[in-house]
Amino acid sequence: MGLHRLILMRHAKSSWDDASLRDHDRPLSKRGYRSCRLIGKQLREAAILPEEAVISSALRCLETWQGLKSSARLSIAHRVEPDLYHAGITQMLGILRSSRKPVVLMLGHNPGTAVFASMILRESNRAATHSQFGRYPTAATAVIDFDIDSWSDLVPATGELIDFWIPRELEA
């Protein structure tokens, strides 16, 4: 079997300054920009770099990706997946199974991201998660490993949580 790694991230904090914007079109807040740069720096320092990125089509996800990509100094392309916008676990699983590279960053929304993260972890791994894992705050990022040959082989409850980062904790 081969190692496949998922970097599962929720978008950074969005701005609510313009009430006339549709939810899909909300940009990041100043804190959001800072958070995605912190996560990018953490990925670079930990040498956990994606080879493929799958991003929700929402503006706040695209802006999170740009901040993360710049901070982590990534030179990979990304795939915009409109179905990741408020996706449920079935959609997220299908999108991940279509990925081709062994290290994938998936960037989406809650509640789907939190539920998906919990669903793909081994039962024994769920109890040992971070206290904020179930809430999955903005820009929270999990690194989850799978012993599979291809993403198409992925089944729930087989992932091993390697790390979980929250921007506010990285600032400390």
Tab-separated table of C-alpha atoms in Angstrom:
chain	number	residue	atom	x	y	z
A	1	MET	CA	0.000	0.000	0.000
A	2	GLY	CA	1.056	3.596	-0.523
A	3	LEU	CA	0.755	6.659	1.625
A	4	HIS	CA	-1.891	9.191	0.651
A	5	ARG	CA	-2.227	12.394	2.643
A	6	LEU	CA	-5.208	14.732	2.907
A	7	ILE	CA	-4.763	18.309	4.080
A	8	LEU	CA	-8.340	19.209	4.979
A	9	MET	CA	-8.931	22.916	5.542
A	10	ARG	CA	-11.915	25.079	6.277
A	11	HIS	CA	-11.823	28.532	4.669
A	12	ALA	CA	-10.422	31.420	6.707
A	13	LYS	CA	-12.635	33.997	8.450
A	14	SER	CA	-14.846	35.862	6.015
A	15	SER	CA	-16.075	39.422	6.147
A	16	TRP	CA	-19.691	40.326	6.865
A	17	ASP	CA	-19.117	44.052	6.164
A	18	ASP	CA	-21.288	44.118	3.022
A	19	ALA	CA	-24.719	42.693	3.840
A	20	SER	CA	-25.764	42.962	0.185
A	21	LEU	CA	-23.324	40.229	-0.900
A	22	ARG	CA	-24.548	36.699	-1.527
A	23	ASP	CA	-22.972	34.150	0.834
A	24	HIS	CA	-20.962	32.684	-2.056
A	25	ASP	CA	-19.402	36.110	-2.782
A	26	ARG	CA	-18.187	37.072	0.700
A	27	PRO	CA	-14.448	37.935	0.816
A	28	LEU	CA	-12.011	37.265	3.634
A	29	SER	CA	-11.722	39.577	6.609
A	30	LYS	CA	-8.345	40.987	7.724
A	31	ARG	CA	-8.148	38.207	10.312
A	32	GLY	CA	-8.917	35.702	7.550
A	33	TYR	CA	-5.986	36.884	5.448
A	34	ARG	CA	-3.683	36.617	8.463
A	35	SER	CA	-4.978	33.113	9.270
A	36	CYS	CA	-4.427	31.623	5.827
A	37	ARG	CA	-0.886	33.015	5.784
A	38	LEU	CA	-0.235	31.391	9.199
A	39	ILE	CA	-1.470	28.022	7.945
A	40	GLY	CA	0.617	28.340	4.777
A	41	LYS	CA	3.705	29.103	6.846
A	42	GLN	CA	2.943	26.111	9.106
A	43	LEU	CA	2.591	23.790	6.105
A	44	ARG	CA	5.908	25.011	4.702
A	45	GLU	CA	7.730	24.682	8.042
A	46	ALA	CA	6.306	21.189	8.607
A	47	ALA	CA	7.204	20.214	5.011
A	48	ILE	CA	3.620	19.121	4.421
A	49	LEU	CA	3.000	20.452	0.935
A	50	PRO	CA	0.114	19.494	-1.315
A	51	GLU	CA	0.635	18.257	-4.847
A	52	GLU	CA	-2.971	18.928	-5.823
A	53	ALA	CA	-5.516	21.411	-4.462
A	54	VAL	CA	-9.290	21.134	-4.692
A	55	ILE	CA	-11.044	24.369	-3.737
A	56	SER	CA	-14.690	25.400	-3.285
A	57	SER	CA	-15.834	28.052	-5.747
A	58	ALA	CA	-16.814	30.484	-2.954
A	59	LEU	CA	-14.770	33.695	-2.965
A	60	ARG	CA	-13.601	33.208	0.636
A	61	CYS	CA	-12.178	29.780	-0.299
A	62	LEU	CA	-10.418	31.116	-3.386
A	63	GLU	CA	-8.916	33.962	-1.337
A	64	THR	CA	-7.890	31.511	1.405
A	65	TRP	CA	-6.135	29.419	-1.256
A	66	GLN	CA	-4.299	32.450	-2.658
A	67	GLY	CA	-3.038	33.493	0.802
A	68	LEU	CA	-2.054	29.942	1.694
A	69	LYS	CA	-0.383	29.330	-1.682
A	70	SER	CA	1.669	32.514	-1.390
A	71	SER	CA	2.715	31.922	2.213
A	72	ALA	CA	3.597	28.245	1.656
A	73	ARG	CA	5.369	29.176	-1.592
A	74	LEU	CA	3.412	26.605	-3.548
A	75	SER	CA	3.619	26.441	-7.322
A	76	ILE	CA	0.842	23.937	-7.932
A	77	ALA	CA	-2.360	24.437	-9.850
A	78	HIS	CA	-5.720	24.177	-8.175
A	79	ARG	CA	-9.049	22.760	-9.269
A	80	VAL	CA	-12.154	24.769	-8.456
A	81	GLU	CA	-14.993	22.449	-7.458
A	82	PRO	CA	-18.386	24.202	-7.285
A	83	ASP	CA	-19.791	21.063	-5.598
A	84	LEU	CA	-17.562	21.725	-2.562
A	85	TYR	CA	-19.633	24.826	-1.753
A	86	HIS	CA	-21.545	23.622	1.328
A	87	ALA	CA	-20.893	20.004	0.319
A	88	GLY	CA	-21.958	17.068	2.420
A	89	ILE	CA	-19.833	14.040	3.164
A	90	THR	CA	-20.957	12.065	0.094
A	91	GLN	CA	-19.972	14.895	-2.251
A	92	MET	CA	-16.670	15.456	-0.456
A	93	LEU	CA	-15.800	11.761	-0.593
A	94	GLY	CA	-16.589	11.626	-4.316
A	95	ILE	CA	-14.463	14.707	-5.041
A	96	LEU	CA	-11.518	13.339	-3.050
A	97	ARG	CA	-11.789	9.940	-4.747
A	98	SER	CA	-11.360	11.689	-8.113
A	99	SER	CA	-8.008	13.203	-7.097
A	100	ARG	CA	-4.862	11.933	-8.820
A	101	LYS	CA	-1.933	13.079	-6.660
A	102	PRO	CA	-0.995	11.413	-3.344
A	103	VAL	CA	-1.005	14.656	-1.307
A	104	VAL	CA	-4.222	16.643	-1.695
A	105	LEU	CA	-5.405	19.868	-0.092
A	106	MET	CA	-9.196	20.090	0.075
A	107	LEU	CA	-10.539	23.507	1.048
A	108	GLY	CA	-14.220	23.875	1.888
A	109	HIS	CA	-16.877	24.871	4.411
A	110	ASN	CA	-18.566	23.816	7.609
A	111	PRO	CA	-20.501	21.861	8.692
A	112	GLY	CA	-19.378	19.492	5.896
A	113	THR	CA	-15.662	19.757	6.616
A	114	ALA	CA	-16.023	18.919	10.322
A	115	VAL	CA	-18.360	15.987	9.689
A	116	PHE	CA	-16.199	14.669	6.835
A	117	ALA	CA	-13.036	14.916	8.956
A	118	SER	CA	-14.622	12.896	11.735
A	119	MET	CA	-16.081	10.335	9.334
A	120	ILE	CA	-12.778	9.540	7.625
A	121	LEU	CA	-10.759	9.054	10.840
A	122	ARG	CA	-10.296	5.655	12.434
A	123	GLU	CA	-12.590	5.132	15.404
A	124	SER	CA	-9.609	4.880	17.767
A	125	ASN	CA	-8.227	8.149	16.361
A	126	ARG	CA	-11.410	10.186	16.940
A	127	ALA	CA	-11.143	10.197	20.723
A	128	ALA	CA	-7.605	11.581	20.604
A	129	THR	CA	-8.444	14.638	18.531
A	130	HIS	CA	-7.981	18.277	19.495
A	131	SER	CA	-10.746	19.804	21.634
A	132	GLN	CA	-11.780	22.052	18.709
A	133	PHE	CA	-11.785	19.284	16.096
A	134	GLY	CA	-15.566	18.787	16.136
A	135	ARG	CA	-16.145	22.528	15.772
A	136	TYR	CA	-13.493	22.923	13.070
A	137	PRO	CA	-13.058	26.720	13.410
A	138	THR	CA	-12.252	28.933	10.438
A	139	ALA	CA	-8.920	28.089	8.750
A	140	ALA	CA	-8.568	24.963	10.906
A	141	THR	CA	-6.467	22.423	9.046
A	142	ALA	CA	-6.128	18.686	9.591
A	143	VAL	CA	-3.415	16.466	8.138
A	144	ILE	CA	-4.758	12.936	7.713
A	145	ASP	CA	-2.852	9.946	6.323
A	146	PHE	CA	-4.291	6.882	4.584
A	147	ASP	CA	-2.597	3.617	3.688
A	148	ILE	CA	-4.112	3.262	0.200
A	149	ASP	CA	-2.807	2.971	-3.355
A	150	SER	CA	-5.274	5.418	-4.860
A	151	TRP	CA	-7.853	7.932	-3.628
A	152	SER	CA	-10.473	5.783	-5.356
A	153	ASP	CA	-9.711	3.138	-2.675
A	154	LEU	CA	-10.601	5.498	0.182
A	155	VAL	CA	-13.210	4.227	2.618
A	156	PRO	CA	-14.485	5.952	5.780
A	157	ALA	CA	-12.917	5.345	9.192
A	158	THR	CA	-9.417	4.544	7.857
A	159	GLY	CA	-7.549	7.847	8.309
A	160	GLU	CA	-4.822	8.576	10.836
A	161	LEU	CA	-4.799	12.140	12.176
A	162	ILE	CA	-1.228	13.433	11.960
A	163	ASP	CA	-1.816	17.038	12.966
A	164	PHE	CA	-4.523	19.649	13.499
A	165	TRP	CA	-3.811	23.365	13.436
A	166	ILE	CA	-5.871	26.404	14.376
A	167	PRO	CA	-4.479	29.814	13.404
A	168	ARG	CA	-5.055	31.393	16.823
A	169	GLU	CA	-2.861	28.715	18.396
A	170	LEU	CA	-0.135	29.272	15.810
A	171	GLU	CA	-0.026	32.972	16.701
A	172	ALA	CA	0.878	32.205	20.312
